[in-house]
Structure formats: C-alpha cells, structure tokens
mmCIF file of C-alpha atoms and ligand atoms in Angstrom:
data_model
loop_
_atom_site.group_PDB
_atom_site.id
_atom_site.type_symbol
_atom_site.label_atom_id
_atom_site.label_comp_id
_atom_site.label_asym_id
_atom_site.label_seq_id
_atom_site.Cartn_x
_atom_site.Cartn_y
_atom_site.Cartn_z
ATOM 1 C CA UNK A 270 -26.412 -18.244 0.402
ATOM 2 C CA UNK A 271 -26.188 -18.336 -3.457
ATOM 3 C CA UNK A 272 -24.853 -21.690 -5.404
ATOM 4 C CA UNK A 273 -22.030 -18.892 -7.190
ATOM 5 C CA UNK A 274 -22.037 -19.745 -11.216
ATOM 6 C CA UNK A 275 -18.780 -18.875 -13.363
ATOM 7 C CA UNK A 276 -20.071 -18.485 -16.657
ATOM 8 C CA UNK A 277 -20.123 -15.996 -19.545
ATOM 9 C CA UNK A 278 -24.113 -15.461 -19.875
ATOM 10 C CA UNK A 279 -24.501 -11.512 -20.133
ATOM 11 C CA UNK A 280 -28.622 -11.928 -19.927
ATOM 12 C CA UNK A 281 -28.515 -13.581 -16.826
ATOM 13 C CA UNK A 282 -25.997 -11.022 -15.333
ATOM 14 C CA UNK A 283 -28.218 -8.402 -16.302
ATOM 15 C CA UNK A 284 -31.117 -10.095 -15.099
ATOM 16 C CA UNK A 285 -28.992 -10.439 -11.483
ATOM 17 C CA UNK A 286 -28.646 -6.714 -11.510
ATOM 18 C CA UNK A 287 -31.240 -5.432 -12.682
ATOM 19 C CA UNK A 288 -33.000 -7.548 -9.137
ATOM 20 C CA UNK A 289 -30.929 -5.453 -7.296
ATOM 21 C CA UNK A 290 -28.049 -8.034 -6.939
ATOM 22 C CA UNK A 291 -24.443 -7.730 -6.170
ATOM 23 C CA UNK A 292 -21.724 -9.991 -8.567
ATOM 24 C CA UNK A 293 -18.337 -10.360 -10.098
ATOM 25 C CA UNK A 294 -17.586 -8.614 -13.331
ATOM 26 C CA UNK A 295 -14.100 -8.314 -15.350
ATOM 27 C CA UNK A 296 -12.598 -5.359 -16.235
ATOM 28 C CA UNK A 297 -9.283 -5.105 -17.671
ATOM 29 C CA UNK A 298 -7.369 -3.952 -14.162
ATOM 30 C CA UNK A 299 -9.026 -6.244 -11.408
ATOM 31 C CA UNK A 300 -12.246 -7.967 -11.141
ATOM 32 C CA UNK A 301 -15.176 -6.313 -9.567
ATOM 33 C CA UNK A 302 -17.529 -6.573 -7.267
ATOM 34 C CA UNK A 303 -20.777 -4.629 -9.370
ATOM 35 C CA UNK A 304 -24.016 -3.117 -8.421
ATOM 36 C CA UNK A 305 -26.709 -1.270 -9.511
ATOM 37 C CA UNK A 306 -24.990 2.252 -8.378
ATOM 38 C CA UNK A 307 -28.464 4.726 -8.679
ATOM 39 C CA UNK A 308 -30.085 1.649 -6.340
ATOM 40 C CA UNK A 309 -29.126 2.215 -2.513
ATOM 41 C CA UNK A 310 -30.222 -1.351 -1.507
ATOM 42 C CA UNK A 311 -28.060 -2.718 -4.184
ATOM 43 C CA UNK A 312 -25.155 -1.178 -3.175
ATOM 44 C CA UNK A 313 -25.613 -1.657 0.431
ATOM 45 C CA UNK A 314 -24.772 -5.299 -0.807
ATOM 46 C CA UNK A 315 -21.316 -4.349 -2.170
ATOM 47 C CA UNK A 316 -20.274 -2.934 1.447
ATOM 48 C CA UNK A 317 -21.642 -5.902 3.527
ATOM 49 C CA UNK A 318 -20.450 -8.622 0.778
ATOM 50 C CA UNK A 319 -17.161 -7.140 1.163
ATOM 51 C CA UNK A 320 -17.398 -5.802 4.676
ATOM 52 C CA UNK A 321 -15.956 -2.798 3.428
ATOM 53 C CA UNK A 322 -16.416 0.541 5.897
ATOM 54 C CA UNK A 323 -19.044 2.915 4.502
ATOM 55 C CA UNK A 324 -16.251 5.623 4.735
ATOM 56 C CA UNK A 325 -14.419 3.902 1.707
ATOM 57 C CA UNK A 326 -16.614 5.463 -1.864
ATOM 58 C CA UNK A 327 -17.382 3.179 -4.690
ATOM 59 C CA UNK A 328 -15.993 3.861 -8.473
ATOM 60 C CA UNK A 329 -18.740 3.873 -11.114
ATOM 61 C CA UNK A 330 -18.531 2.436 -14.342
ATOM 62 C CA UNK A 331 -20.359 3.198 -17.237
ATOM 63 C CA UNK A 332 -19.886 2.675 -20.894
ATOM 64 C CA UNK A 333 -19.128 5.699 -23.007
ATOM 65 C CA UNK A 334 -18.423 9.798 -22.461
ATOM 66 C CA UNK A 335 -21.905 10.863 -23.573
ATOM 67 C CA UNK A 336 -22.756 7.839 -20.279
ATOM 68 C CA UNK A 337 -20.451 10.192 -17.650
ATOM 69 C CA UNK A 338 -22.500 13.137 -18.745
ATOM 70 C CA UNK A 339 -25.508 11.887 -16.736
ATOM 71 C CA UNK A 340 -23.944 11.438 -13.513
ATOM 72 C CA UNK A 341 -21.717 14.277 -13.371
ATOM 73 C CA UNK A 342 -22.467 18.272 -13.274
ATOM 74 C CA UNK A 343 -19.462 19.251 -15.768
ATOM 75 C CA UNK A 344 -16.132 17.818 -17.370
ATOM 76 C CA UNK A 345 -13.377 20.332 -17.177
ATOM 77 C CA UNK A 346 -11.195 20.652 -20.562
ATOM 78 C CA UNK A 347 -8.439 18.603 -18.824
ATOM 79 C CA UNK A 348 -10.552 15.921 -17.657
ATOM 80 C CA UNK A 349 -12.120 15.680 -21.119
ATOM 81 C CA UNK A 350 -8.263 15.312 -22.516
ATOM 82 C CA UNK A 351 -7.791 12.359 -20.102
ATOM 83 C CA UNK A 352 -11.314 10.633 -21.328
ATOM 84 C CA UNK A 353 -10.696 11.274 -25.047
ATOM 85 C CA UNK A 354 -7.047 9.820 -24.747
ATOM 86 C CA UNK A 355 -7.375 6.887 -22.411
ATOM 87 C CA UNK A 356 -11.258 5.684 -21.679
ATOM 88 C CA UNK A 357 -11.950 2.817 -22.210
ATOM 89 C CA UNK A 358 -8.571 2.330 -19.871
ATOM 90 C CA UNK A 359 -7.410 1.728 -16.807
ATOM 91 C CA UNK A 360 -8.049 5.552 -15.427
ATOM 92 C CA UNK A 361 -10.493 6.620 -13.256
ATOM 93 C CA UNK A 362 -11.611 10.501 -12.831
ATOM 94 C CA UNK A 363 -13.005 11.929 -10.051
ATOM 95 C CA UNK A 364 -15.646 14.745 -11.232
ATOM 96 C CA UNK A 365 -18.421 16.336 -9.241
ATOM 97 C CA UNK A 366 -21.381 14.365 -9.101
ATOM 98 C CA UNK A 367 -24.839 15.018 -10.094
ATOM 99 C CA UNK A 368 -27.678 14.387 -7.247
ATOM 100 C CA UNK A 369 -28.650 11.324 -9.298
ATOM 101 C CA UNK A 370 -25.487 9.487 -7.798
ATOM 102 C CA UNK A 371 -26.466 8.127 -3.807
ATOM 103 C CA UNK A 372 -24.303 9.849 -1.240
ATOM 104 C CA UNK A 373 -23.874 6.354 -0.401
ATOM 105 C CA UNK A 374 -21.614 5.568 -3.503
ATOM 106 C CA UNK A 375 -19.370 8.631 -2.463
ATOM 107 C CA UNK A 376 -19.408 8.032 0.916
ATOM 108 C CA UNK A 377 -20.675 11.693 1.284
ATOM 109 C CA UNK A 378 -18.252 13.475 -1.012
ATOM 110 C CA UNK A 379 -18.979 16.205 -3.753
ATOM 111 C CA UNK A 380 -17.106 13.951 -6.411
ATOM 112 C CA UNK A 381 -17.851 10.927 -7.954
ATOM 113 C CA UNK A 382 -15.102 8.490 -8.881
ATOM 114 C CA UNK A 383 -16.316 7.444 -12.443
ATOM 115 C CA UNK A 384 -14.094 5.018 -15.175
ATOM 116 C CA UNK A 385 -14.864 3.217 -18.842
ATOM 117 C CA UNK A 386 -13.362 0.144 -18.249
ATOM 118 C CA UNK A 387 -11.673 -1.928 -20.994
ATOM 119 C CA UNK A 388 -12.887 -4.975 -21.030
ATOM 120 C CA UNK A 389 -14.672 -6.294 -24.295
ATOM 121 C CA UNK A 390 -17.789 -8.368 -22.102
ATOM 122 C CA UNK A 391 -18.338 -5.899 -19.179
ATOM 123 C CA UNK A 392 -18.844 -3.031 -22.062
ATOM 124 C CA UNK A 393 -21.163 -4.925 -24.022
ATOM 125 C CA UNK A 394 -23.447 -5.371 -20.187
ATOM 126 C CA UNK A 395 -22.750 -2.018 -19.584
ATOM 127 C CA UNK A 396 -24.577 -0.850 -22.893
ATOM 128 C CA UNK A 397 -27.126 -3.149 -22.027
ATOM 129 C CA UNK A 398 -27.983 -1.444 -18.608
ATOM 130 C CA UNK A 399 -29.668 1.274 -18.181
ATOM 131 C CA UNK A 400 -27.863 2.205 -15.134
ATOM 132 C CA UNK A 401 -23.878 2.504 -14.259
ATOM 133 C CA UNK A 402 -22.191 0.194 -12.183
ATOM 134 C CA UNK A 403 -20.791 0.797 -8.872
ATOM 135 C CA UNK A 404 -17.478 -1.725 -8.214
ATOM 136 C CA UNK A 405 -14.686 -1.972 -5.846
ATOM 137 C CA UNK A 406 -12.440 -4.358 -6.509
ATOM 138 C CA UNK A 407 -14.176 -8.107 -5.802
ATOM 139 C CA UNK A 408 -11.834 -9.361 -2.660
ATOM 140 C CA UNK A 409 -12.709 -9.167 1.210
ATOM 141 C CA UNK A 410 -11.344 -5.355 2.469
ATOM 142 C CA UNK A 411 -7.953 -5.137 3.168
ATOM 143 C CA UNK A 412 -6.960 -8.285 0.914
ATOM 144 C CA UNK A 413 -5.244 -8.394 -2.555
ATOM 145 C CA UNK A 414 -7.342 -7.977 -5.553
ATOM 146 C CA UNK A 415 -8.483 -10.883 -7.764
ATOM 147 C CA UNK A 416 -7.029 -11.016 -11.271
ATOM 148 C CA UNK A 417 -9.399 -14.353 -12.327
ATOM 149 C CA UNK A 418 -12.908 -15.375 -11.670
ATOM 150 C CA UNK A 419 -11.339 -17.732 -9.240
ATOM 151 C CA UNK A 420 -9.744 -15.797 -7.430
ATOM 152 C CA UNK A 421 -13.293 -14.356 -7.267
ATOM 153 C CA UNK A 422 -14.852 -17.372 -6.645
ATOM 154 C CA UNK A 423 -12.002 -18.233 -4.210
ATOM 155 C CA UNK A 424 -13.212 -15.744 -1.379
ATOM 156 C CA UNK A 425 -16.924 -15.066 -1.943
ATOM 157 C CA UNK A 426 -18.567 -17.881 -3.402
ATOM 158 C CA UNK A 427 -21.537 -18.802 -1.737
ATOM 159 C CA UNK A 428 -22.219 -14.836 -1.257
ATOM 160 C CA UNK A 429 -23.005 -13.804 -5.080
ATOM 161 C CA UNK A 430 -24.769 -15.336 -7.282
ATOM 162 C CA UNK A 431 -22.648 -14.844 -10.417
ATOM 163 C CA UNK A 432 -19.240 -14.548 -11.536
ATOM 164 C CA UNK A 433 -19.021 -12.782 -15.486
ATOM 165 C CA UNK A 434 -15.864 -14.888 -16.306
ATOM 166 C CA UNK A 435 -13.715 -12.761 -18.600
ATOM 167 C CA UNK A 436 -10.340 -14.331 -18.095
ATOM 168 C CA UNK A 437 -7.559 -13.221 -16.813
ATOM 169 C CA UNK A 438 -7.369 -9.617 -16.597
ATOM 170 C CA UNK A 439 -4.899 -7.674 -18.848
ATOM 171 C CA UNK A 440 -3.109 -5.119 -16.708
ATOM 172 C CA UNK A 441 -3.405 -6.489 -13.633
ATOM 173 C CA UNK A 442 -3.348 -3.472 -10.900
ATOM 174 C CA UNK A 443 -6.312 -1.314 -10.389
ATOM 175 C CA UNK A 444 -7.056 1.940 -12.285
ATOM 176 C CA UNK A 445 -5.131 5.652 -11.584
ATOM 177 C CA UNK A 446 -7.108 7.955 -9.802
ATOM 178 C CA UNK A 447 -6.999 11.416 -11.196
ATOM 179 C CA UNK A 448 -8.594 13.987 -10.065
ATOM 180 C CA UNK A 449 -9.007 18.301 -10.642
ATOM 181 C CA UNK A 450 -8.594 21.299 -8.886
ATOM 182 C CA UNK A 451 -8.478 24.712 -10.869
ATOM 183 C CA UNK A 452 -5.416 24.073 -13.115
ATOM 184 C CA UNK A 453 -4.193 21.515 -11.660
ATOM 185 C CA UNK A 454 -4.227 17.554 -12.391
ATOM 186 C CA UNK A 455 -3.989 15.212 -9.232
ATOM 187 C CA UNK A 456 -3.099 11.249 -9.030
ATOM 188 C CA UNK A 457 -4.281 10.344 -5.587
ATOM 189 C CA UNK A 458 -3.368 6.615 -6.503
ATOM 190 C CA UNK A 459 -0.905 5.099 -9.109
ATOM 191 C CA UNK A 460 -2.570 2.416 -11.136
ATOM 192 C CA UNK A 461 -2.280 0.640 -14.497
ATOM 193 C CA UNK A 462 -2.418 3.659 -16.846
ATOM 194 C CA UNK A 463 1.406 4.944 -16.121
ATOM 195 C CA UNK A 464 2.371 8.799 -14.967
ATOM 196 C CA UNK A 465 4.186 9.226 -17.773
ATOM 197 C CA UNK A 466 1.317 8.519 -20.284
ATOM 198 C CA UNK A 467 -0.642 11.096 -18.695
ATOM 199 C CA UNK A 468 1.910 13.778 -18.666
ATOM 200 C CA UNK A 469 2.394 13.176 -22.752
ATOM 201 C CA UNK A 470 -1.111 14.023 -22.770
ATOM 202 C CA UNK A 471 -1.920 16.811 -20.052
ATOM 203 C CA UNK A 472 1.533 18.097 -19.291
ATOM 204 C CA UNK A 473 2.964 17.920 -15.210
ATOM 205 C CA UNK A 474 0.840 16.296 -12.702
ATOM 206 C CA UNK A 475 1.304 16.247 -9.119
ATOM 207 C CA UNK A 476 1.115 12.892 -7.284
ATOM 208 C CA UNK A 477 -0.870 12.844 -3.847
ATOM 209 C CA UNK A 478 -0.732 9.598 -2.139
ATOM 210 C CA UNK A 479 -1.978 9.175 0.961
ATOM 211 C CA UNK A 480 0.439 7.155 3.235
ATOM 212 C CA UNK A 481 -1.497 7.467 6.360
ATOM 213 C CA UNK A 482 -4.056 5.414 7.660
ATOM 214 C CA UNK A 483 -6.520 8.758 7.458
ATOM 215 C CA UNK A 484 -8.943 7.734 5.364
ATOM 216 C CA UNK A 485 -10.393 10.785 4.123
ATOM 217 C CA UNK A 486 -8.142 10.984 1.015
ATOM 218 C CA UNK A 487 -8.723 8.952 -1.731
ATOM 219 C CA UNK A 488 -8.533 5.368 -2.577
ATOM 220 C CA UNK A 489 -5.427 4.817 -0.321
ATOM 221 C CA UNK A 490 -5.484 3.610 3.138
ATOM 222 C CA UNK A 491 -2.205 2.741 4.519
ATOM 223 C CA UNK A 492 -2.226 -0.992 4.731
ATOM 224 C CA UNK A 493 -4.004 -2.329 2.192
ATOM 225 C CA UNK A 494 -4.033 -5.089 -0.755
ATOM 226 C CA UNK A 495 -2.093 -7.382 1.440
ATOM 227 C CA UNK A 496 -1.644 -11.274 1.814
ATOM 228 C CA UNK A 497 -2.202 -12.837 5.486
ATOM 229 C CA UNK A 498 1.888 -13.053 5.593
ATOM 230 C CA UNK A 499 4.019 -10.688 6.543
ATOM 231 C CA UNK A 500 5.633 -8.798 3.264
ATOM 232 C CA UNK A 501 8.812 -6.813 3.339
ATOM 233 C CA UNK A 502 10.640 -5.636 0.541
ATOM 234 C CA UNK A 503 13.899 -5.398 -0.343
ATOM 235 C CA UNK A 504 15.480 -7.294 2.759
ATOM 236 C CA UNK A 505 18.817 -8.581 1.861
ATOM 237 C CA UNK A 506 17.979 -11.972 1.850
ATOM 238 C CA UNK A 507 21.163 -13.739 2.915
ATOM 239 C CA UNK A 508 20.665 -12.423 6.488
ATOM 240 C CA UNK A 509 17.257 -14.322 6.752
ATOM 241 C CA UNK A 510 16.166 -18.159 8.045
ATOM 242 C CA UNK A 511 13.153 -20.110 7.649
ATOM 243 C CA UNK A 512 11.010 -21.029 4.418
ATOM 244 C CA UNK A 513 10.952 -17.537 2.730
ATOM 245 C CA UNK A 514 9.036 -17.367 -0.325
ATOM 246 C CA UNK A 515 10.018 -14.391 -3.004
ATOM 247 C CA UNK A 516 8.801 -11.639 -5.637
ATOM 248 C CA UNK A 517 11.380 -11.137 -7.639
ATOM 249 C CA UNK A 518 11.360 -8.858 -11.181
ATOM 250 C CA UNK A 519 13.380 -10.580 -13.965
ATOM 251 C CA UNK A 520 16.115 -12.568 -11.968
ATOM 252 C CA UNK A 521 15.940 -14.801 -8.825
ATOM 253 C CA UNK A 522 18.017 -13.688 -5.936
ATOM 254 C CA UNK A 523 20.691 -15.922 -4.794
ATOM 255 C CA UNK A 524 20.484 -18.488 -1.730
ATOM 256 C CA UNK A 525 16.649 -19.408 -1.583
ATOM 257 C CA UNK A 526 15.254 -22.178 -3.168
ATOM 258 C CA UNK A 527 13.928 -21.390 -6.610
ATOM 259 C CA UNK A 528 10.591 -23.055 -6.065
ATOM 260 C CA UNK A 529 9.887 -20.749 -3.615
ATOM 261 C CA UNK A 530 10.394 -17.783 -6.107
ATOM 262 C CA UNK A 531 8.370 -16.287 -8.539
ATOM 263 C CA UNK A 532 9.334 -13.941 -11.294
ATOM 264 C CA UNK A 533 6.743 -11.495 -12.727
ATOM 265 C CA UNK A 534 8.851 -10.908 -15.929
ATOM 266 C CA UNK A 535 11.428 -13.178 -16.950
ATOM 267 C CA UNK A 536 11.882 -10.796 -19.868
ATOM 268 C CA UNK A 537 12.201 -7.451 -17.742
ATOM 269 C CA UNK A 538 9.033 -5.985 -19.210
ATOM 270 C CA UNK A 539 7.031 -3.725 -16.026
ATOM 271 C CA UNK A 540 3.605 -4.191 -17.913
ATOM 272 C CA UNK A 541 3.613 -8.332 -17.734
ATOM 273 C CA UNK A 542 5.183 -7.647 -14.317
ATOM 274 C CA UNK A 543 1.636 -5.756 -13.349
ATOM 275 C CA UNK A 544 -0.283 -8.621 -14.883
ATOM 276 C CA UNK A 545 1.174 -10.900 -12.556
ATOM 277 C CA UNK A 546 2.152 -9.385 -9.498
ATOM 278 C CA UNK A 547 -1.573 -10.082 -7.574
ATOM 279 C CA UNK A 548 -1.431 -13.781 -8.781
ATOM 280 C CA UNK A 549 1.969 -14.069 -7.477
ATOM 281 C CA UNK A 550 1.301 -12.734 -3.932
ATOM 282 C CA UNK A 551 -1.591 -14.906 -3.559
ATOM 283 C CA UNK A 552 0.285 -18.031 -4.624
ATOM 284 C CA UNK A 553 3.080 -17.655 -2.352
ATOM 285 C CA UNK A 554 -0.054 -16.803 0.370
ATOM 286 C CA UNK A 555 -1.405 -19.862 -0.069
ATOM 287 C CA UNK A 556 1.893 -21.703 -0.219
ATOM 288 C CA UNK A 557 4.463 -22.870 2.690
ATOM 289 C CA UNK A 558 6.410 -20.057 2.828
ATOM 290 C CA UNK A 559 6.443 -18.142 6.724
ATOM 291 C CA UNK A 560 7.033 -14.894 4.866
ATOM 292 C CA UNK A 561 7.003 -13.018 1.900
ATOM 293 C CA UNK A 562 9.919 -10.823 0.436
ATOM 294 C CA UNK A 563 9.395 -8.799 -2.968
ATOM 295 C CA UNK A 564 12.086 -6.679 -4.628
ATOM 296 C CA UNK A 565 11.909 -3.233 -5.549
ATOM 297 C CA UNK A 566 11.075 -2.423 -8.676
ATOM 298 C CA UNK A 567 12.395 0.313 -11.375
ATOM 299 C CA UNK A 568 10.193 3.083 -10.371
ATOM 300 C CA UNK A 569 9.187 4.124 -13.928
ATOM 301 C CA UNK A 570 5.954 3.119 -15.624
ATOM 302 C CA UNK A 571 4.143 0.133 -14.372
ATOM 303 C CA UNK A 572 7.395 -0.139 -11.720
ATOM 304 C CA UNK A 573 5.800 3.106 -9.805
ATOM 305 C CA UNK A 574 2.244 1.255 -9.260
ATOM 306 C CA UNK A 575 3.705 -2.626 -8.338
ATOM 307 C CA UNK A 576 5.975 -0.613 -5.740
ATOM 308 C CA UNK A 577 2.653 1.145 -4.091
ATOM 309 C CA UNK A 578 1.142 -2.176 -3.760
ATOM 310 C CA UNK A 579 4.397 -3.745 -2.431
ATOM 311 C CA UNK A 580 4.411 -0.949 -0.009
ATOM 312 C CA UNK A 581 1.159 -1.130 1.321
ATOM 313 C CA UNK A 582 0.903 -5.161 1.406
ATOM 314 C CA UNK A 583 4.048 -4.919 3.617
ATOM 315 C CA UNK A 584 2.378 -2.128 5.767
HETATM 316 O O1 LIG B 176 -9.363 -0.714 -11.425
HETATM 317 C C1 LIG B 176 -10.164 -0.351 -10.564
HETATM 318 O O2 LIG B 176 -10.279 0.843 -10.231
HETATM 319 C C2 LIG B 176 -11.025 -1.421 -9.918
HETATM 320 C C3 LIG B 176 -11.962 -2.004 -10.972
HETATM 321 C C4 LIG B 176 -12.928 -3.015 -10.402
HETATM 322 O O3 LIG B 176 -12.638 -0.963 -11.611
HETATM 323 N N1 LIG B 176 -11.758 -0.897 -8.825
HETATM 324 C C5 LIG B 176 -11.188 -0.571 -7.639
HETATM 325 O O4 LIG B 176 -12.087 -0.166 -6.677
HETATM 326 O O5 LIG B 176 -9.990 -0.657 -7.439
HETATM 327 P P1 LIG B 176 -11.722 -0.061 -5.151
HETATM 328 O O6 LIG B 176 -12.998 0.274 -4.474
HETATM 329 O O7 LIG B 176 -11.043 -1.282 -4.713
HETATM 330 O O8 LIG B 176 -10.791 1.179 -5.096
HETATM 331 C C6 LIG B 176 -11.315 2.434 -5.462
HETATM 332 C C7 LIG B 176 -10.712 3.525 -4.677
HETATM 333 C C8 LIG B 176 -11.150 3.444 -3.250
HETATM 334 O O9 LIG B 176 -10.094 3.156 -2.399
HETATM 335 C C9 LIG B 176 -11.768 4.804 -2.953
HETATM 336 O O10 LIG B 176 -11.279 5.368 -1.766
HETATM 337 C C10 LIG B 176 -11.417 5.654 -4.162
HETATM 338 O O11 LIG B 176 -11.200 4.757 -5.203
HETATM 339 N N2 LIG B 176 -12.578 6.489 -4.465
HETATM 340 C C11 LIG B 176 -13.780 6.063 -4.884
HETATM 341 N N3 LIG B 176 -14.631 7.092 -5.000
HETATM 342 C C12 LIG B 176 -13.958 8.194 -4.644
HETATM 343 C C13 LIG B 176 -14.299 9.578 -4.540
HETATM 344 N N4 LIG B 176 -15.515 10.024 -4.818
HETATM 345 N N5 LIG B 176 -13.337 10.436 -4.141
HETATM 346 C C14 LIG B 176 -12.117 9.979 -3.854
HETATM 347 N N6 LIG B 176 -11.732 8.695 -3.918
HETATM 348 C C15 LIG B 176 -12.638 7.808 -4.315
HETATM 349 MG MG1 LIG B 177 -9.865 -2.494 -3.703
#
C-alpha cells in the first residue's frame, strides 16, 4: 500500500519510474496509468494495478519522432504524414515493433501501439527519461476513463504512489488508433483526433471497429468504458419511471428533472462535449439516479467518438 501523493514534482515521478514503479500521468485525452515500458516487472504492475487481462496491449508514449525510431523497425510514408501533422496529439499509430519493445507490452503482436501525447508536463518527463512509457488509460478495466487526478486518485489510491496532476485534460476521450496495411490507412478506434482531420491529411480511410467481444482486434472490446448503471441511449424518455439521470448534448429533454441532467455543451460545440462527457457519466454514477440515458450525438467530428463510448458503456 502506497500513501498516493497528487502533486506536480516531475523529479520525484521520475525517480518513481525509474524504481520500476507504476503511476498516474496526464496526457491531453485521459489520464494514464505509466510504466517503464522496456522493464517487464514494471509493466507487470500496470496489468495487476488495473487488473487488466494480459490479452489487452499497452500504448507507448514517448516524446518526439526521432524517440519512435528506436522502438519501431520502419515508418511507412503515410504513417510519417500522420506524425508530422498531428503528434504531439491525440493519435496513436500502430507500427511494427522493434525486439527492444517486451512482447508483454503487445500482448504478443508484431505492432506496437506508439503516441506523442500533448500534454505540456508529461513531455517535459518524457524528455527526461531515458525510456518510453507504457499507459492504458488510469481506471480499473472495464470502467470509464479518468479526466482529473481525482478521478485518478478516486479508484486507485492507496495502489500508486504518485499522481502527476496536470489538470483537467483537454480533449477528453482517448486517442484514434490508426494503423497500416499496404496502401491502406485503418482506424480500429475513434478517438479525440476526428476522421475528418485525418482524411484532409491522408485522403480516405477505412474505419474497423470491433463490435464484438473478440478481443483480438484492437483497442475495442465490446463493453467497455462503462459506469456501474445501466446506460441506454436514445430511449424516448417519456415512456420511462423512476429517478433517471441524463446525457444530453446542448438542450435538456423534456419531463425529467433538470438536476438530474447534464449537458456537455450548452453551446452545441462536439469538442467541449468530448471534454466532458467522462466527467458527466461518472457524476450521474455516483449520483441517485437508477439509470442512465444519453442522447445521440451528430455523428461528425468529436460526435463519431462520444457515440462509440455511449455505445459501449450501454453494452
Ligand atoms: O488516449 C489514449 O490512448 C490513452 C492515454 C493514456 O494515452 N490511453 C489509452 O490506453 O486509452 P488503453 O490501454 O486504455 O487503450 C489502448 C487500446 C487498447 O484497448 C489496446 O487494445 C489497443 O489500444 N492497443 C494497444 N496496443 C495495441 C497493438 N499493438 N495493436 C493493436 N491494438 C493495440
Ligand atoms: Mg482504457
């Protein structure tokens, strides 16, 4: 058992890690749960800390382009597009690995799932490492992602020793995965950098979500990122009894009690609606309500990657 610290002391984070340690970092999508990723034992933390299945790979995160070069065997011309235009960002590319990378990180696979992330602090201890990063997101498997340091602290205090506060996180749903195959460019799960912003870059993508529980595709089992209380979306609400709490876009919906509603974007913009969609489904988690009902969003953007979640929380 640790006695968790929030605090903003980079040494002592590096000190953590550099021991082999397993804590909570920012990044600009979620907070994560980091690691020494070339150290096997450190890792091993992440997976028990988070009782996570060893079938489920770890992203790395590392600092710069010239940083990816030493953990992968080659970036394609397309991949190298994607860096150029959007690292530091909320994208993550999955590129095959170099031996230097455990098996254990990829849970076996060829490819490693590698990212810059955004985030002023977590860059600045990434430059200060001299090793990448391995971090899933920093909740319990299964449950929603934090978006604060308490949120963090919230679920796995007492089994860290450190939490890098770094505020409340800017985009608020974890990265896009992208990855290659010959010519073609492959989003195996919709994130905070948007479809469309990749297509102005790299032309058409195809999308490749996995909507099974089969876990052998990437990043997406079926149910996942989900509160303890039942989530549906889009019911028609007048047809429903009880204490029903609800996600709602830019308006509230008629005939429940508007304390029991929360609007991501009173001003109908998607982005702030990502920023606050985790925060939202954990309030109304913790709250009264019996049960959870979320809108549908405008499936552009932003829209297309609060929808997946929605999905999945009410799987
Ligand atoms: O925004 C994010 O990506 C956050 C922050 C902390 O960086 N991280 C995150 O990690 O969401 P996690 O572990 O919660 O989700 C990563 C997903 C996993 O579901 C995993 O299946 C997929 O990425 N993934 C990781 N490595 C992979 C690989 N080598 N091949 C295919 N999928 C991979
Ligand atoms: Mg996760």
């Amino acid at each position: 058992m640790f006695n968790t610290i929030i605090g903003k002391d980079i040494s002592a984070v590096k000190k953590f890690l550099e021991e082999g340690e397993t804590l909570g970092i920012p990044t600009e999508t979620v907070y994560g749960l980091a690691a020494n990723a070339l150290n096997e034992d450190a890792v091993l933390k992440i997976f028990s800390v988070k009782n996570r299945p060893h079938f489920d790979p770890l992203i790395v995160h590392t600092h710069s382009k010239d940083a990816i070069k030493n953990y992968v065997e080659e970036i394609p011309a397309l991949a190298e597009k994607l860096i150029d235009a959007f690292m530091p960002g909320p994208v993550t590319v999955l590129l095959k690995k170099k031996n230097i990378i455990p098996d254990l990180v990829t849970s076996g696979l060829d490819n490693v799932a590698i990212r810059i992330p955004n985030h002023a602090l977590t860059l600045e201890l990434l430059k200060q490492l001299d090793f990448p990063l391995a971090a899933p997101s920093a909740n319990p498997f299964g449950y929603i992602s934090p978006t604060t340091s308490h949120h963090v602290f919230d679920q796995l205090q007492g089994r860290i020793p450190y939490i890098l506060d770094g505020g409340s996180t800017e985009v608020g749903v974890e990265s896009t995965i992208v990855g290659f195959e010959e010519d073609e460019v492959i989003v195996y799960r919709l994130g905070g950098l948007a479809i469309e912003e990749i297509e102005r870059v790299i032309g058409e993508v195809k999308i490749n979500l996995n909507e099974s529980s089969n876990p052998k595709s990437p990043g997406m089992l079926k149910s996942h990122y989900a509160p303890r209380k039942r989530l549906v979306i889009g019911e028609s609400v007048n047809q429903l009894t009880g204490n029903i709490g609800v996600i709602a876009f830019d308006e509230y919906v008629d005939v429940i009690e508007l304390k029991n509603q929360i609007l991501l974007s009173p001003k109908g913009d998607l982005n702030e609606a990502a920023k606050n969609l985790f925060a939202a489904m954990r309030k109304l988690d913790a709250s009264d309500v019996e049960k959870i009902i979320a809108v549908k969003f405008p499936e552009v953007g932003l829209g297309r990657a609060i929808n997946d979640r929605l999905k999945r929380a009410s799987s």
